[in-house]
Every structure is written in structure tokens, then in C-alpha cells.
CSV table of C-alpha atoms and ligand atoms in Angstrom, one decimal:
chain,number,residue,atom,x,y,z
N,1,MET,CA,-19.9,-4.1,13.9
N,2,THR,CA,-17.0,-3.5,11.6
N,3,GLU,CA,-17.7,-1.8,8.3
N,4,THR,CA,-16.4,-3.1,5.1
N,5,ALA,CA,-14.0,-0.5,3.5
N,6,LEU,CA,-13.1,-2.4,0.3
N,7,SER,CA,-14.6,-5.4,-1.3
N,8,LEU,CA,-13.2,-7.2,-4.4
N,9,ARG,CA,-16.0,-9.5,-5.8
N,10,GLY,CA,-14.9,-12.2,-8.2
N,11,VAL,CA,-12.2,-10.1,-9.8
N,12,SER,CA,-9.9,-11.3,-12.5
N,13,LYS,CA,-7.2,-9.5,-14.3
N,14,PHE,CA,-5.6,-10.4,-17.7
N,15,TYR,CA,-2.8,-8.5,-19.2
N,16,GLY,CA,-2.3,-8.4,-23.0
N,17,SER,CA,-4.4,-10.1,-25.6
N,18,GLY,CA,-4.5,-13.0,-28.0
N,19,GLU,CA,-1.6,-15.4,-27.6
N,20,ARG,CA,0.1,-13.0,-25.2
N,21,ARG,CA,-2.8,-12.9,-22.8
N,22,VAL,CA,-1.5,-13.5,-19.3
N,23,LEU,CA,-3.8,-14.3,-16.4
N,24,ALA,CA,-2.5,-12.4,-13.4
N,25,LEU,CA,-5.4,-12.8,-11.0
N,26,ARG,CA,-8.4,-15.2,-11.2
N,27,ASP,CA,-11.7,-14.8,-9.5
N,28,ALA,CA,-10.5,-13.2,-6.3
N,29,SER,CA,-13.0,-12.2,-3.6
N,30,VAL,CA,-11.8,-10.4,-0.5
N,31,GLU,CA,-13.4,-8.1,2.0
N,32,ILE,CA,-11.3,-5.7,3.9
N,33,ALA,CA,-12.7,-4.0,7.0
N,34,THR,CA,-12.2,-0.3,7.9
N,35,GLY,CA,-9.1,0.1,10.0
N,36,GLU,CA,-7.9,-3.4,9.2
N,37,LEU,CA,-4.2,-4.1,8.5
N,38,LEU,CA,-4.2,-6.8,5.7
N,39,GLY,CA,-1.1,-8.7,4.6
N,40,ILE,CA,-0.8,-10.1,1.1
N,41,ILE,CA,1.8,-12.9,0.8
N,42,GLY,CA,2.8,-15.3,-1.9
N,43,PRO,CA,5.7,-16.2,-4.2
N,44,SER,CA,7.1,-13.9,-6.9
N,45,GLY,CA,4.9,-13.6,-10.0
N,46,SER,CA,1.8,-14.9,-8.1
N,47,GLY,CA,-0.3,-11.8,-8.6
N,48,LYS,CA,0.3,-9.8,-5.4
N,49,THR,CA,1.1,-6.5,-7.2
N,50,THR,CA,-1.9,-7.0,-9.5
N,51,PHE,CA,-4.1,-7.5,-6.5
N,52,LEU,CA,-2.9,-4.2,-5.1
N,53,MET,CA,-3.3,-2.3,-8.4
N,54,LEU,CA,-6.9,-3.4,-8.5
N,55,ALA,CA,-7.6,-2.7,-4.8
N,56,GLY,CA,-5.9,0.7,-5.2
N,57,LEU,CA,-8.1,1.5,-8.3
N,58,VAL,CA,-5.0,2.0,-10.4
N,59,GLU,CA,-6.4,-0.5,-13.0
N,60,PRO,CA,-10.0,-1.7,-13.6
N,61,PRO,CA,-10.5,-5.5,-13.3
N,62,THR,CA,-11.1,-7.5,-16.5
N,63,GLN,CA,-13.9,-9.3,-14.7
N,64,GLY,CA,-15.7,-8.7,-11.4
N,65,GLU,CA,-16.5,-5.7,-9.3
N,66,ILE,CA,-14.8,-3.5,-6.8
N,67,TRP,CA,-16.8,-1.8,-4.0
N,68,PHE,CA,-15.3,1.0,-1.9
N,69,LEU,CA,-17.0,2.8,1.0
N,70,GLY,CA,-20.3,1.1,0.3
N,71,ARG,CA,-20.6,1.7,-3.5
N,72,LYS,CA,-19.5,0.0,-6.7
N,73,VAL,CA,-16.5,2.0,-8.0
N,74,ALA,CA,-15.1,-0.3,-10.7
N,75,ASP,CA,-16.0,-3.1,-13.1
N,76,PRO,CA,-14.6,-3.9,-16.6
N,77,ARG,CA,-16.3,-0.8,-18.1
N,78,THR,CA,-14.9,1.8,-15.7
N,79,ARG,CA,-12.6,4.3,-17.4
N,80,SER,CA,-9.2,5.1,-15.9
N,81,GLY,CA,-10.1,8.8,-15.5
N,82,GLU,CA,-12.9,8.0,-13.1
N,83,LEU,CA,-10.6,5.7,-11.1
N,84,ARG,CA,-7.9,8.5,-11.0
N,85,LYS,CA,-10.3,10.9,-9.4
N,86,LEU,CA,-11.4,8.5,-6.6
N,87,ARG,CA,-7.8,7.5,-6.0
N,88,GLY,CA,-6.6,11.1,-5.7
N,89,ARG,CA,-9.2,11.8,-3.0
N,90,HIS,CA,-9.0,8.6,-0.9
N,91,ILE,CA,-6.1,6.4,-1.6
N,92,GLY,CA,-2.4,6.4,-0.8
N,93,PHE,CA,-0.1,4.1,-2.8
N,94,VAL,CA,3.5,3.0,-2.2
N,95,PHE,CA,4.7,1.3,-5.3
N,96,GLN,CA,7.5,-1.2,-5.3
N,97,LYS,CA,9.8,1.4,-6.8
N,98,ALA,CA,9.8,4.7,-4.9
N,99,ASN,CA,9.3,7.0,-8.0
N,100,LEU,CA,10.5,10.1,-6.2
N,101,LEU,CA,10.9,13.4,-8.2
N,102,PRO,CA,14.7,13.7,-8.6
N,103,PHE,CA,14.8,17.5,-8.5
N,104,LEU,CA,13.0,17.8,-5.2
N,105,THR,CA,14.3,17.1,-1.7
N,106,ALA,CA,12.9,14.4,0.5
N,107,ALA,CA,10.6,16.9,2.4
N,108,GLU,CA,9.5,18.5,-0.9
N,109,ASN,CA,8.6,15.2,-2.4
N,110,VAL,CA,6.3,14.6,0.5
N,111,GLN,CA,4.9,18.2,0.4
N,112,VAL,CA,3.9,17.9,-3.3
N,113,ALA,CA,1.4,15.3,-2.4
N,114,SER,CA,-0.4,18.0,-0.2
N,115,ALA,CA,0.0,20.6,-2.9
N,116,ALA,CA,-1.7,18.3,-5.4
N,117,VAL,CA,-4.9,18.5,-3.3
N,118,GLY,CA,-4.6,22.2,-2.6
N,119,ARG,CA,-3.0,22.0,0.8
N,120,GLY,CA,0.3,23.7,0.5
N,121,GLY,CA,2.3,26.1,2.7
N,122,SER,CA,3.8,25.7,6.1
N,123,ASP,CA,1.2,23.1,7.3
N,124,ALA,CA,2.2,20.8,4.5
N,125,ARG,CA,5.9,21.3,5.3
N,126,ARG,CA,5.3,20.6,9.0
N,127,ARG,CA,3.4,17.4,8.3
N,128,ALA,CA,6.1,16.3,5.8
N,129,CYS,CA,8.8,16.8,8.4
N,130,GLU,CA,6.9,15.1,11.2
N,131,LEU,CA,6.2,12.0,9.0
N,132,LEU,CA,9.8,11.8,7.8
N,133,GLU,CA,11.1,12.2,11.4
N,134,GLU,CA,8.8,9.4,12.6
N,135,LEU,CA,10.3,7.2,9.9
N,136,GLY,CA,13.8,7.9,11.1
N,137,LEU,CA,14.7,10.5,8.4
N,138,ALA,CA,15.1,13.7,10.4
N,139,HIS,CA,18.6,14.1,9.2
N,140,ARG,CA,17.7,13.6,5.5
N,141,LEU,CA,14.9,16.2,5.1
N,142,ASP,CA,16.8,18.3,2.6
N,143,ALA,CA,18.6,15.4,0.8
N,144,TYR,CA,17.9,14.7,-2.9
N,145,PRO,CA,16.6,11.2,-3.9
N,146,GLN,CA,19.8,10.2,-5.7
N,147,THR,CA,21.7,10.7,-2.4
N,148,LEU,CA,19.3,8.4,-0.5
N,149,SER,CA,19.6,4.7,-0.1
N,150,GLY,CA,16.9,2.4,-1.5
N,151,GLY,CA,15.4,2.0,2.0
N,152,GLU,CA,15.4,5.7,2.6
N,153,GLN,CA,13.7,6.4,-0.7
N,154,GLN,CA,11.0,3.8,0.2
N,155,ARG,CA,10.3,5.6,3.5
N,156,VAL,CA,10.0,9.0,1.7
N,157,ALA,CA,7.5,7.3,-0.7
N,158,LEU,CA,5.6,6.0,2.3
N,159,ALA,CA,5.5,9.5,3.9
N,160,ARG,CA,4.2,10.9,0.7
N,161,ALA,CA,1.5,8.3,0.5
N,162,ILE,CA,0.4,9.1,4.1
N,163,ALA,CA,0.7,12.9,3.8
N,164,ASN,CA,-2.9,13.4,2.7
N,165,ARG,CA,-4.4,11.1,5.3
N,166,PRO,CA,-5.8,8.6,2.9
N,167,THR,CA,-8.8,6.4,3.7
N,168,LEU,CA,-7.0,3.4,2.2
N,169,LEU,CA,-3.3,2.9,2.1
N,170,LEU,CA,-1.6,0.3,-0.2
N,171,ALA,CA,2.0,-0.6,0.0
N,172,ASP,CA,4.0,-3.0,-2.2
N,173,GLU,CA,6.8,-4.5,-0.3
N,174,PRO,CA,7.5,-1.4,1.7
N,175,THR,CA,10.0,-3.1,4.0
N,176,ALA,CA,12.0,-5.0,1.3
N,177,ALA,CA,15.1,-2.8,1.4
N,178,LEU,CA,15.2,-2.2,5.2
N,179,ASP,CA,17.2,-3.6,8.1
N,180,SER,CA,15.2,-5.2,10.9
N,181,ASP,CA,15.0,-2.0,13.1
N,182,ARG,CA,13.7,0.1,10.2
N,183,ARG,CA,11.3,-2.7,9.3
N,184,GLY,CA,9.9,-2.6,12.8
N,185,GLN,CA,9.6,1.2,12.5
N,186,VAL,CA,7.7,1.0,9.2
N,187,MET,CA,5.4,-1.8,10.3
N,188,GLY,CA,4.8,0.0,13.6
N,189,LEU,CA,3.8,3.1,11.7
N,190,LEU,CA,1.4,1.2,9.4
N,191,SER,CA,-0.3,-0.7,12.3
N,192,GLY,CA,-0.6,2.6,14.2
N,193,LEU,CA,-2.4,4.2,11.2
N,194,ALA,CA,-4.8,1.3,11.1
N,195,ARG,CA,-5.4,1.0,14.9
N,196,ASP,CA,-5.4,4.7,15.9
N,197,GLU,CA,-6.6,6.5,12.8
N,198,GLY,CA,-8.9,3.9,11.2
N,199,VAL,CA,-6.9,3.8,8.0
N,200,THR,CA,-7.5,0.6,6.0
N,201,VAL,CA,-4.0,-0.7,5.1
N,202,CYS,CA,-3.0,-3.4,2.6
N,203,VAL,CA,0.7,-4.5,2.6
N,204,VAL,CA,2.3,-6.9,0.2
N,205,THR,CA,5.3,-8.6,1.9
N,206,HIS,CA,7.8,-11.3,1.6
N,207,ASP,CA,8.9,-10.7,5.1
N,208,VAL,CA,7.9,-13.5,7.5
N,209,ARG,CA,8.7,-11.2,10.5
N,210,ALA,CA,6.1,-8.7,9.3
N,211,ILE,CA,3.3,-11.3,9.6
N,212,SER,CA,2.7,-10.9,13.3
N,213,PHE,CA,1.5,-7.3,12.7
N,214,PHE,CA,-1.4,-8.2,10.4
N,215,ASP,CA,-5.0,-8.6,11.4
N,216,LYS,CA,-5.7,-10.7,8.3
N,217,ILE,CA,-3.6,-12.4,5.7
N,218,VAL,CA,-4.4,-13.2,2.1
N,219,GLU,CA,-2.2,-15.8,0.5
N,220,ILE,CA,-2.0,-15.7,-3.3
N,221,SER,CA,-0.5,-18.5,-5.4
N,222,ASP,CA,-0.5,-18.7,-9.2
N,223,GLY,CA,-3.0,-15.9,-9.6
N,224,GLU,CA,-5.5,-17.4,-7.1
N,225,ILE,CA,-6.3,-16.8,-3.5
N,226,ALA,CA,-4.9,-19.8,-1.9
N,227,GLY,CA,-6.2,-19.1,1.6
N,228,THR,CA,-6.4,-16.7,4.5
N,229,PRO,CA,-4.1,-18.1,7.1
N,230,ALA,CA,-4.6,-16.7,10.6
N,231,PRO,CA,-1.9,-14.4,11.8
N,232,PRO,CA,0.1,-15.4,14.9
N,233,PRO,CA,-1.6,-14.3,18.2
N,234,ALA,CA,1.2,-11.7,18.9
N,235,SER,CA,-0.5,-9.4,16.4
N,236,ARG,CA,-0.3,-5.7,17.2
N,237,ASP,CA,1.2,-5.9,20.6
N,238,GLY,CA,3.3,-2.8,19.7
N,239,GLU,CA,6.7,-4.6,20.2
N,240,PRO,CA,9.3,-3.7,17.7
N,241,LEU,CA,10.2,-6.6,15.5
N,242,SER,CA,13.8,-6.5,16.6
N,243,HIS,CA,12.8,-7.4,20.2
N,244,ARG,CA,11.0,-10.5,19.2
N,245,PRO,CA,12.6,-13.9,19.2
N,246,SER,CA,13.5,-14.8,15.6
N,247,GLU,CA,11.5,-17.6,14.1
I,1,ADP,N1,1.8,-5.2,-17.3
I,1,ADP,C1,1.9,-6.5,-17.4
I,1,ADP,N2,1.8,-7.1,-18.6
I,1,ADP,C2,1.9,-8.4,-18.8
I,1,ADP,N3,2.0,-9.3,-17.8
I,1,ADP,C3,2.1,-8.8,-16.5
I,1,ADP,C4,2.0,-7.4,-16.3
I,1,ADP,N4,2.1,-7.2,-15.0
I,1,ADP,C5,2.2,-8.4,-14.4
I,1,ADP,N5,2.2,-9.4,-15.4
I,1,ADP,C6,2.2,-10.8,-15.1
I,1,ADP,O1,1.2,-11.2,-14.2
I,1,ADP,C7,1.6,-12.1,-13.3
I,1,ADP,C8,1.5,-11.6,-11.9
I,1,ADP,O2,2.4,-10.5,-11.7
I,1,ADP,P1,2.5,-9.6,-10.4
I,1,ADP,O3,1.1,-9.3,-10.0
I,1,ADP,O4,3.4,-8.5,-10.7
I,1,ADP,O5,3.0,-10.7,-9.3
I,1,ADP,P2,3.8,-10.5,-7.9
I,1,ADP,O6,3.7,-9.1,-7.5
I,1,ADP,O7,3.2,-11.5,-7.0
I,1,ADP,O8,5.3,-10.8,-8.2
I,1,ADP,C9,3.0,-12.5,-13.7
I,1,ADP,O9,3.0,-13.6,-14.5
I,1,ADP,C10,3.5,-11.3,-14.4
I,1,ADP,O10,4.5,-11.6,-15.4
I,2,MG,MG1,5.1,-7.6,-7.1
């Protein structure tokens, strides 16, 4: 039987107050199994990033509850300090913007994630280099962020999010700035994490070619879950995207 890793139960999120109150997500209920690769799709402004912020315990919901690893971890009364602690221990997050530290190299940006949880030194360096190499950045280990392309920065941010072996990994449009080969590489890495290491992975994407990698898809429209369309049967066959016939 598959275990539920994360469960959003009737969650809503409003931003602002009074006349400026914006409903970003309404009454969303989603269960995500351990080791599942979940895709979140929908038009711009529909609430995808908001969904990820709640799922990643970056923000508490305005209504509803979030359950993680079998216990309730957030409701409207949860303070952000409590969320931060849980997040640090279990969750890797790749934001839409890479947010790399400009005065550290690519490899150092990945290593600081390990240093933050007390795992520094040569092991952290080795892991950083392995991850960056796997993401096609072997030649850019010592490059500073401002000399990297948008897609390269995104891949460094992804390596940083994975460095501490999170239980749950959330990525906001991680393939947006990538060409098709790189896209395949990133999606291949994410599906490998889910399939081989049991990491629960949620990916927001606009990219129709990424869809065949997902185990489950949640479609968001106007702040509401519009459906969970079934992914195409080619899911997770390990084929790079570039070798697939285009749709
Ligand atoms: N911090 C915020 N303050 C006010 N409104 C926000 C904020 N973040 C998002 N919104 C609004 O919430 C809605 C959903 O946004 P978002 O989750 O970013 O959508 P998506 O990621 O699908 O483009 C949009 O109308 C957006 O303008
Ligand atoms: Mg977004």
C-alpha cells in the first residue's frame, strides 16, 4: 500500500485584506503519495505557485489543514517559525527565480545547503559536484551566478534543493528556461529521485512535454482544482524527451 506523504485538506489562501483581498486558492484537497511525481498545471495566475508555497510549508493556509508524514503540520494558526523548522529538515524548494548567492560559485551555492544543516566539508563538496555534473554543469562548478545563463542558474538551484536529500521536493517551473535536451535531463533526474529514492516530488510546469513523466497531474484553474487528468501511458519509461515524437 502506498503511504500518503502530504495531504492538503480543504485549503484556501487569500493574500491581502479588505478590498485588496485576493483569493489565490480555494478549497483545494490533494493527497500526494510517498515517492510520487506530481505535476501541477494551469494558466498563469491560476494559483500554481500558491499551491506550492502551501505544500512546501512556506506559508500557512488561510483555511484548511496540511498533513505531512502522518501528522497535522499547518492550519491558519501555525506560526511561520514552526513551518521554517519543519521545512529545513524535510523540504527542498526550487523557486521560480533561482535566488543564488552572488558572491559564491555554483558549487559553493550547493554546498551552503549542506553547511546549513551541519554537514560541511569534503563530503558536501563531493555531493555538490556530483549533482551539478549530473545536471550537465561539470564545466561550471567554479562559475559565479552572474556568469551563468538563466537555465544554468535554475539547475544550480535544483542541485541546492536536492543536496540535503529532502523527503519532499517542490519545484516551480524548473524547466522553463531550458532547451529540450536539458529539460529531459532535469525531468529525468526528478523522476529518478521519486522512483529510486522515494522522494515525493511536486513540479509546476507549463511544458506539455514534461507531462508524460508525471504519475499524477493536478490542474488548477482560477484558484480551484479543475481536475486530475491522467498522464499519458508513456510515464516514466526513462526515455529522454528529445527522443520522443513531438506532439
Ligand atoms: N503575495 C501576493 N500578494 C497578493 N496577491 C498575490 C500574491 N501572490 C500571488 N497573488 C495572486 O494570487 C493569484 C495566484 O497567483 P499564483 O499562485 O502566483 O499563480 P500562478 O503561479 O499560477 O501564476 C494571482 O491572482 C496573483 O496575482
Ligand atoms: Mg507561478
